CSV table of C-alpha atoms in Angstrom, one decimal:
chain,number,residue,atom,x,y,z
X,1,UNK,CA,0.0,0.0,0.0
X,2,UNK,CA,2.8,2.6,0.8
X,3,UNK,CA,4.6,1.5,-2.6
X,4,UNK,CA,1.3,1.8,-4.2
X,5,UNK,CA,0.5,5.4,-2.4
X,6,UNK,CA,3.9,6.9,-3.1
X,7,UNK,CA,4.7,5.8,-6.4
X,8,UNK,CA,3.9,9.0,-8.0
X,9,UNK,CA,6.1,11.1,-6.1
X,10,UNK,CA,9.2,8.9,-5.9
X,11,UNK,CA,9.0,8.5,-9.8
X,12,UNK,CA,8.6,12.3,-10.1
X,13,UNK,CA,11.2,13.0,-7.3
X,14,UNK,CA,14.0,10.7,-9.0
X,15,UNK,CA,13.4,12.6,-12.8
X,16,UNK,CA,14.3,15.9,-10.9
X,17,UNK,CA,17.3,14.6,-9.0
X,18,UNK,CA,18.6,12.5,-12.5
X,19,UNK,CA,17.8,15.9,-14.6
X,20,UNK,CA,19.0,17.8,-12.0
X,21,UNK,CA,22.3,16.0,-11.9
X,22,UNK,CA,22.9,15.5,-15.4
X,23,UNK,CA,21.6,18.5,-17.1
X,24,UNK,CA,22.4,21.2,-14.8
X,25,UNK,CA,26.1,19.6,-14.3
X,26,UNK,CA,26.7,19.7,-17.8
X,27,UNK,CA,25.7,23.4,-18.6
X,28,UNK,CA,27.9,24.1,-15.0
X,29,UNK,CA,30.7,22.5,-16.9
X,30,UNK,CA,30.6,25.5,-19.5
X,31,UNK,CA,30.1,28.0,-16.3
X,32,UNK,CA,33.3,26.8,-14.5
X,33,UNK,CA,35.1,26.9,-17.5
X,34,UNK,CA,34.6,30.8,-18.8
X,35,UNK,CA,38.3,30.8,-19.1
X,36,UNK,CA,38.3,28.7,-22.1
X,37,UNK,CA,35.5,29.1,-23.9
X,38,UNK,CA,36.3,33.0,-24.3
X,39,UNK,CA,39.2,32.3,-25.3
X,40,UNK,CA,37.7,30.2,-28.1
X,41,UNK,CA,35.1,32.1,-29.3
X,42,UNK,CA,37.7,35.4,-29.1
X,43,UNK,CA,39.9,33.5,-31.6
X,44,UNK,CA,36.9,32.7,-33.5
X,45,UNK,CA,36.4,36.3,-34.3
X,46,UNK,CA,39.8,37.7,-34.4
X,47,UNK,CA,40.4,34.9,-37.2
X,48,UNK,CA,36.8,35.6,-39.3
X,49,UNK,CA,37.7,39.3,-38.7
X,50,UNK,CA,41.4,39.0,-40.1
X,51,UNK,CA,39.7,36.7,-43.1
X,52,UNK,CA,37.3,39.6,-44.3
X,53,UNK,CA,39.9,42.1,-43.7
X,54,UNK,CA,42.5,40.1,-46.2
X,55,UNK,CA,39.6,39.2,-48.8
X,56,UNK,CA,39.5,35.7,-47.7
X,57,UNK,CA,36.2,35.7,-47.2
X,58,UNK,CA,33.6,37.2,-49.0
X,59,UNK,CA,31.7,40.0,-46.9
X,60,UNK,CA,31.6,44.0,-45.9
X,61,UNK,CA,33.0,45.0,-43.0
X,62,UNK,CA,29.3,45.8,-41.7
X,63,UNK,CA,28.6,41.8,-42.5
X,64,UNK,CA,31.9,40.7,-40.3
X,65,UNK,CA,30.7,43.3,-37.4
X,66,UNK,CA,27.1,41.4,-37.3
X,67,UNK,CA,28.6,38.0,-37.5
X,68,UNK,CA,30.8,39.3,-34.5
X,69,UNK,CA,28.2,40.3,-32.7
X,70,UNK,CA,26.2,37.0,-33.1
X,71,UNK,CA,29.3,35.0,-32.0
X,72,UNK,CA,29.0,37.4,-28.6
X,73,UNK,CA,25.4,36.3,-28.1
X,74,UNK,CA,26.5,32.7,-28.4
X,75,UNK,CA,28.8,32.7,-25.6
X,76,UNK,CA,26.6,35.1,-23.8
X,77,UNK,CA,23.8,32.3,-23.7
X,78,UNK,CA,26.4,29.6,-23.6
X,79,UNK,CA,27.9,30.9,-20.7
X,80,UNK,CA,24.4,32.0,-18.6
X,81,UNK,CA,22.0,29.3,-19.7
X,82,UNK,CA,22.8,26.8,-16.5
X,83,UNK,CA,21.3,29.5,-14.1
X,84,UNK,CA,18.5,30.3,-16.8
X,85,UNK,CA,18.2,26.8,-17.5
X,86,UNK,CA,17.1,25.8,-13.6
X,87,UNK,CA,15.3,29.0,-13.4
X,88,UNK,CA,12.6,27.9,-17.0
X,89,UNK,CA,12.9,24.3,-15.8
X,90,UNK,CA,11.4,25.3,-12.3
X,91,UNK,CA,8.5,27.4,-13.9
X,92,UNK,CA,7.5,25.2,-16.5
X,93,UNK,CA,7.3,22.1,-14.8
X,94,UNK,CA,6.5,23.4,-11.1
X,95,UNK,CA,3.9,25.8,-12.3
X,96,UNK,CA,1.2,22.9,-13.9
X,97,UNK,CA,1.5,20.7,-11.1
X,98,UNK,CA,0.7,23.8,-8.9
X,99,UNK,CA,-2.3,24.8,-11.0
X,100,UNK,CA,-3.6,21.2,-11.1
X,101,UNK,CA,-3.1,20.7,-7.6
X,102,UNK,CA,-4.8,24.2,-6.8
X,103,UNK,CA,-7.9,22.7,-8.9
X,104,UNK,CA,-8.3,18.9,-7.6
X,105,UNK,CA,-8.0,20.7,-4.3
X,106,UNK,CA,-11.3,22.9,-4.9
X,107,UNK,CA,-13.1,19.9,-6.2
X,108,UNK,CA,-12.5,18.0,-3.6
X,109,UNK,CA,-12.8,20.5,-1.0
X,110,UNK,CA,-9.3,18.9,0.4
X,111,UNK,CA,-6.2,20.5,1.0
X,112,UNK,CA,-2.9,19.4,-0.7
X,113,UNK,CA,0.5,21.1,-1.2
X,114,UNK,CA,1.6,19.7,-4.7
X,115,UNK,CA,0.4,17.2,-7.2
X,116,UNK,CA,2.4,14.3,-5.5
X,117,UNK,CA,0.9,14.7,-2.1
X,118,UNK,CA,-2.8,15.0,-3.9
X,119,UNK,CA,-2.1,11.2,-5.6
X,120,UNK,CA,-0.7,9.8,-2.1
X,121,UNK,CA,-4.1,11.0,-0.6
X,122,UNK,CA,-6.3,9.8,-3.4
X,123,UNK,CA,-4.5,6.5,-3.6
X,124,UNK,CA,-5.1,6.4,0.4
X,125,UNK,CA,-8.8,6.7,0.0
X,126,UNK,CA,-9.7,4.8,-2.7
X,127,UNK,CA,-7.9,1.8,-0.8
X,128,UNK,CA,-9.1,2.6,2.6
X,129,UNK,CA,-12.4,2.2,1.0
X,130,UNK,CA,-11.7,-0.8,-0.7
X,131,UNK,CA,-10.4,-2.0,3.3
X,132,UNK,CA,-13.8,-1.0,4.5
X,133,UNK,CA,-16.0,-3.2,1.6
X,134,UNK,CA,-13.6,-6.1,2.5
X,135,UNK,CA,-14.0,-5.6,6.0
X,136,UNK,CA,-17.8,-5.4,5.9
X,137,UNK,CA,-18.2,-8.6,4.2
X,138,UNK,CA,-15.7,-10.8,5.8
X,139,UNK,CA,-17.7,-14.0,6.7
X,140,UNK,CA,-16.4,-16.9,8.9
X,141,UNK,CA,-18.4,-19.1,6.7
X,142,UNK,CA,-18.3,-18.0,3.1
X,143,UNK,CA,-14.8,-16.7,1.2
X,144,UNK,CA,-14.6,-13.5,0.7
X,145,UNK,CA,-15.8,-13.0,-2.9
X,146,UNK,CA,-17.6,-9.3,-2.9
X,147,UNK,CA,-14.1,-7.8,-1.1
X,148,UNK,CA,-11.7,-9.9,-3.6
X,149,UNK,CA,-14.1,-8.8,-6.3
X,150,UNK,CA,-13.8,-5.4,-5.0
X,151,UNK,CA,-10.3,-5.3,-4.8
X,152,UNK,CA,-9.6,-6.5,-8.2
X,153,UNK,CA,-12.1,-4.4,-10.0
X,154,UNK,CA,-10.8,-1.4,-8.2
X,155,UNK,CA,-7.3,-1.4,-7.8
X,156,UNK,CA,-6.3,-3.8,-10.4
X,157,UNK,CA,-8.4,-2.4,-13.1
X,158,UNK,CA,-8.8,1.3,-12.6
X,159,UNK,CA,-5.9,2.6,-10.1
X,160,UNK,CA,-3.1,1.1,-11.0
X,161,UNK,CA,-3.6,1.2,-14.7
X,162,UNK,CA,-4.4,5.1,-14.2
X,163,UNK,CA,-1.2,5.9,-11.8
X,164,UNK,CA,1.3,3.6,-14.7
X,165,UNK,CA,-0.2,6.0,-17.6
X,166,UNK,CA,-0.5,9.4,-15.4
X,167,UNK,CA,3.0,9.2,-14.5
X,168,UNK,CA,4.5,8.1,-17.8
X,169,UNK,CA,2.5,10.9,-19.3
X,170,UNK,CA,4.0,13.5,-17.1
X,171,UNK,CA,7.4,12.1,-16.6
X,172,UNK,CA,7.2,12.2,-20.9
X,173,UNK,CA,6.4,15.8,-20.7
X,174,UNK,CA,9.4,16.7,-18.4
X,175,UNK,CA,11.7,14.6,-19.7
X,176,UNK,CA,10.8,16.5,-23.2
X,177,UNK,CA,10.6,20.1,-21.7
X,178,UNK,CA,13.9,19.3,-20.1
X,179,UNK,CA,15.8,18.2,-23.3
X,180,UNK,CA,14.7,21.1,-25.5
X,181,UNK,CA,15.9,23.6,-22.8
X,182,UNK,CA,19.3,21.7,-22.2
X,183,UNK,CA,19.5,22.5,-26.6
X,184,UNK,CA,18.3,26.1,-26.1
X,185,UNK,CA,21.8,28.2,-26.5
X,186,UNK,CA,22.1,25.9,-30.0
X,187,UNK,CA,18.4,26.5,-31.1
X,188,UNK,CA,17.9,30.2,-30.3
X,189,UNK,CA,21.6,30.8,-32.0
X,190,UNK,CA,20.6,28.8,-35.4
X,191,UNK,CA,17.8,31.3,-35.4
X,192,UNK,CA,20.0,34.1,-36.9
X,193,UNK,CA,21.1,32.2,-39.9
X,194,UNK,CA,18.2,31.7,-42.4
X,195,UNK,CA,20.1,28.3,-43.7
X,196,UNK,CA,19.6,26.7,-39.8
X,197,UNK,CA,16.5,28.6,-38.9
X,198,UNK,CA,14.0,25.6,-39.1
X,199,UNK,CA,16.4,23.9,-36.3
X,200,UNK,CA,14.3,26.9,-34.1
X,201,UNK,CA,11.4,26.4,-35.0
X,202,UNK,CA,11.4,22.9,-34.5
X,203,UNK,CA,12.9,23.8,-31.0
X,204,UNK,CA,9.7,26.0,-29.9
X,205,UNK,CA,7.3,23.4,-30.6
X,206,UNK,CA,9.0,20.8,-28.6
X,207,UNK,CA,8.9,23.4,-25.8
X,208,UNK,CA,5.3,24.1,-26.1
X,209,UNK,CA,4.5,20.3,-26.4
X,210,UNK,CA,6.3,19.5,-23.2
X,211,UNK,CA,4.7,22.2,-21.4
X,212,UNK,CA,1.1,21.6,-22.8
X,213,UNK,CA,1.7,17.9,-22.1
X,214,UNK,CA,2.2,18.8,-18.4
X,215,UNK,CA,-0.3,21.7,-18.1
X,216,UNK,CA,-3.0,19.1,-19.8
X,217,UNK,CA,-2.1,16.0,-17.7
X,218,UNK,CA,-2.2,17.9,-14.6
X,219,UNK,CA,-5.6,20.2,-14.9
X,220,UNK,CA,-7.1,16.4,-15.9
X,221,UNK,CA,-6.0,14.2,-13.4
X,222,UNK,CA,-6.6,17.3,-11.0
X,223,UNK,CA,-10.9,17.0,-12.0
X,224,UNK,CA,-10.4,13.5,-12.2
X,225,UNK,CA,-9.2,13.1,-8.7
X,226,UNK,CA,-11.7,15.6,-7.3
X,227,UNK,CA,-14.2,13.7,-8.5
X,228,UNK,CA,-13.1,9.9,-7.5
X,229,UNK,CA,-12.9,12.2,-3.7
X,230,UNK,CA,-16.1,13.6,-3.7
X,231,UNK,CA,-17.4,10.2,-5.1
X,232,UNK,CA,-16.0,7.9,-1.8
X,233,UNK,CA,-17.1,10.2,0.5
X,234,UNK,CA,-20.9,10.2,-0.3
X,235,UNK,CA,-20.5,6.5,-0.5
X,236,UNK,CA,-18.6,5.8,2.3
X,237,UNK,CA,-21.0,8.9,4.5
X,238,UNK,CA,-24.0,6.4,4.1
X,239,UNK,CA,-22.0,3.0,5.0
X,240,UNK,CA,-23.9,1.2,3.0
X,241,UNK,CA,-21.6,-1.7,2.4
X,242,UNK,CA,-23.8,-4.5,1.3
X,243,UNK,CA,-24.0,-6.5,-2.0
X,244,UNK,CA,-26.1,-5.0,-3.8
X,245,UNK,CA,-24.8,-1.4,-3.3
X,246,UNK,CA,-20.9,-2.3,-3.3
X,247,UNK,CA,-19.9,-3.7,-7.0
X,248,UNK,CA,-21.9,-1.1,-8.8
X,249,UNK,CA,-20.0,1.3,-7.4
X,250,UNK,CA,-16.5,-0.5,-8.1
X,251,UNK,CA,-17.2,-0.3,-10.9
X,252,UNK,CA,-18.5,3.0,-11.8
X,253,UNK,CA,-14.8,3.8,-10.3
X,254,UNK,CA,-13.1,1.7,-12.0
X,255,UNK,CA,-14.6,2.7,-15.1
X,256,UNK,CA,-14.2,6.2,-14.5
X,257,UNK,CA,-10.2,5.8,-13.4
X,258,UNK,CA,-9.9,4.1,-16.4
X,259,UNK,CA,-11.6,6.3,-18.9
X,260,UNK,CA,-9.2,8.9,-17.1
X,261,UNK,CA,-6.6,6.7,-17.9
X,262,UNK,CA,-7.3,6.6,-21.7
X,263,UNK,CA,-7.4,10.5,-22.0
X,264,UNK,CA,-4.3,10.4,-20.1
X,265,UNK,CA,-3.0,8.8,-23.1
X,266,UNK,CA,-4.3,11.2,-25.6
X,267,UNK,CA,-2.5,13.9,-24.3
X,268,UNK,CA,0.7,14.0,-25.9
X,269,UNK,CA,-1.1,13.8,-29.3
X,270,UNK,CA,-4.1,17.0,-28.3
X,271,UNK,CA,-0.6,18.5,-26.7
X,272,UNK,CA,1.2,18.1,-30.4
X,273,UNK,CA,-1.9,19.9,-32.1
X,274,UNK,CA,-1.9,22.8,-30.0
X,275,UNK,CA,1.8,23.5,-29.9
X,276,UNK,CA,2.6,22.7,-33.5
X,277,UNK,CA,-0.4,24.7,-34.5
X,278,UNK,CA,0.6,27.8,-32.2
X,279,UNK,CA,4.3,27.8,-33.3
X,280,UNK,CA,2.9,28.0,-37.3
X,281,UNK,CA,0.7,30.8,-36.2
X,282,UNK,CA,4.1,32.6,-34.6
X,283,UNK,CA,5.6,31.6,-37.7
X,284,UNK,CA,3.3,33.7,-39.5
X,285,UNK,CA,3.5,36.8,-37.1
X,286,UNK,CA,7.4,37.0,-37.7
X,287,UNK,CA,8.5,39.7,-39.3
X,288,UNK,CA,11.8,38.1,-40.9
X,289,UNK,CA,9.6,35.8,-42.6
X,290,UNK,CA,7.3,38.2,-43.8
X,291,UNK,CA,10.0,40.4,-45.2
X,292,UNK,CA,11.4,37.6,-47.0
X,293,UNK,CA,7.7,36.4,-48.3
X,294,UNK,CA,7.4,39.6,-49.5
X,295,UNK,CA,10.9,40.2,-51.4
X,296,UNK,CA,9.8,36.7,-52.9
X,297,UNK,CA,6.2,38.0,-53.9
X,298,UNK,CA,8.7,41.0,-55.5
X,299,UNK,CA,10.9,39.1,-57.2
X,300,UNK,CA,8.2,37.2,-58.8
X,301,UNK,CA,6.4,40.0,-59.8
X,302,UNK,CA,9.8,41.4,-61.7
X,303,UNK,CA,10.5,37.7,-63.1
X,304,UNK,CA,6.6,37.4,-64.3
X,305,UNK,CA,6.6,41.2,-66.1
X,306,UNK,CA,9.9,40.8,-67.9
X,307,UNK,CA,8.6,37.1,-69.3
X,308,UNK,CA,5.3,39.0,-70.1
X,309,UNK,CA,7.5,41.8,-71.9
X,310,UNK,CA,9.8,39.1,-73.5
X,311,UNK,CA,6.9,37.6,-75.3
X,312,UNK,CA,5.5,40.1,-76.1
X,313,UNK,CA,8.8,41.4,-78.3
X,314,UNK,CA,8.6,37.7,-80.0
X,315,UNK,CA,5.0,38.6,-80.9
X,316,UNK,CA,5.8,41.9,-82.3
X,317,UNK,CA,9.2,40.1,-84.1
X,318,UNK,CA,7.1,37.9,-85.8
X,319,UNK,CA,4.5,39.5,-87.0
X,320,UNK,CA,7.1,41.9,-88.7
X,321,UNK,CA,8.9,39.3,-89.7
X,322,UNK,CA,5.7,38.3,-91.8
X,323,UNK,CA,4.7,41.7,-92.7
X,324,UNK,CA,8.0,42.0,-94.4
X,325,UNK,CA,7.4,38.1,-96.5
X,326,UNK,CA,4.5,39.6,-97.6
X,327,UNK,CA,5.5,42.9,-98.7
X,328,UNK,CA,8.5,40.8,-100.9
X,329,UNK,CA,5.8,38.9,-102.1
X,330,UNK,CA,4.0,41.7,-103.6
X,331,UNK,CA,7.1,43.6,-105.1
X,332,UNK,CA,8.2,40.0,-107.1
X,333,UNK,CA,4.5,39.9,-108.3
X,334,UNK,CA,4.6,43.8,-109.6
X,335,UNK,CA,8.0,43.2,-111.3
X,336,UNK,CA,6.8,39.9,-113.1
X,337,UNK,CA,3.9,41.7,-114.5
X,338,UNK,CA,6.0,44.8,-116.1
């Protein structure tokens, strides 16, 4: 039972200390290391500078000076991304399991500080209750088959099925949320070069997935669990623990924690929608893009009037070209009659 309980938060609590301990370490490696990695990019632009400045590269000095300045930025976020790193981290996966919390809490009219504790008590009260049905119909006579039955519908087909997929769900959306941000420095940089731009774009929908993921998987186990609360207590208030009362309730919650369970599983791909479909409306809103849409529009509009002119010309061509035959043709016909 206290496996069962706290397996939610000790799955939860081991991603942050393995993400903590690996990502976080590796960006500190870059922070305790400032000394080199100036040094680097510094030789970086004193050589690019040097290549302009002897024609070895093609390029203004106003191109080189850009360039320069998007090297800075590099080892500016290189450098400051493990602080800003634990900082994102901590709001985007922290701030869901608050709001889902905050919610399941209302419903239930219970108080719980964080998503974790709000599973252990759920977990607590669905299987005290299941204790109290196989309590009430222990017989010295008979086997127990209304509390086995009980048990199994309960536990083995809606709990534990729904615990396995909620925390799969949500450990997938941090793991996600945490991989794109460990990339971030790489992503935002590819941003300034139009040849490695998609490698952004592609970056900011795996952050909004991961988030949505964990936002959606939260705010619906949060009703989920308010409702499975408010549903034992009215049943266990009246202590009606008898046949006829007991297994239809089983499994209405059983049912329930398992249609939970298959939402839960739908969330990554409603979480995909969203985000992809947000990042190609931010797509549309930036301005780079729309400058370049519009020089392309431009171009075309150039390419399309000098082909119209060109044929044009041909036309006009030919039909002197046959206006001339003709007036040959008349002048050979004059001279054979004289």
């Amino acid at each position: 039972m206290d496996y069962l309980a706290n397996f939610y938060s000790a799955a939860i609590e081991y991603f942050n200390r393995v993400n903590g301990d690996v990502v976080q370490k590796a960006w500190d490696v870059a922070k305790d290391n400032q000394g080199v990695f100036a040094g680097l990019f510094a030789l970086t632009v004193s050589l690019y500078f040097l290549s302009v400045a002897l024609g070895y590269s093609r390029g203004s000095i106003q191109d080189a000076g850009v360039t320069g300045l998007k090297i800075v930025l590099a080892y500016a976020l290189i450098i400051s991304w493990a602080d800003f790193n634990e900082v994102a981290g901590k709001l985007i996966m922290e701030g869901p399991e608050e709001i889902g919390a905050a919610i399941a809490a209302k419903m239930g009219g219970v108080e719980a500080k964080g998503m974790a504790n709000l599973v252990k008590e759920v977990v607590t009260k669905v299987y005290e209750w299941v204790s109290q049905v196989v309590k009430a119909n222990e017989s010295w006579v008979t086997p127990n088959f209304v509390g086995m039955l009980v048990t199994v519908i309960v536990v083995g087909v809606g709990l534990i099925p729904m615990l396995l997929i909620l925390t799969f769900v949500i450990l997938y959306g941090k793991f996600l949320v945490s991989v794109v941000l460990a990339i971030g420095p790489f992503a935002i940089i590819a941003y300034f070069f139009s040849a490695t731009r998609f490698l952004f774009e592609s970056w900011v929908k795996g952050l909004f997935m991961g988030a949505l993921i964990i936002v959606f998987g939260y705010i619906m186990a949060g009703f989920a669990f308010g409702f499975v609360q408010v549903s034992i207590d009215s049943m266990t208030g009246g202590g009606n623990f008898s046949n006829d009362g007991v297994i239809p309730r089983a499994v209405a919650i059983a049912l329930y924690l398992l249609m939970v369970a298959i939402f839960m599983l739908r969330v990554p791909e409603f979480a995909q929608s969203f985000a992809y479909g947000t990042a190609m409306h931010l797509r549309g809103l930036n301005g780079v893009e729309a400058a370049s849409a519009a020089a392309t529009g431009a171009r075309g509009g150039v390419t399309a009037m000098r082909a119209t002119g060109q044929a044009a010309w041909n036309q006009m061509d030919r039909e002197a070209g046959r206006l001339s035959a003709l007036s040959q043709e008349l002048t050979a016909r004059r001279r054979g009659r004289g």
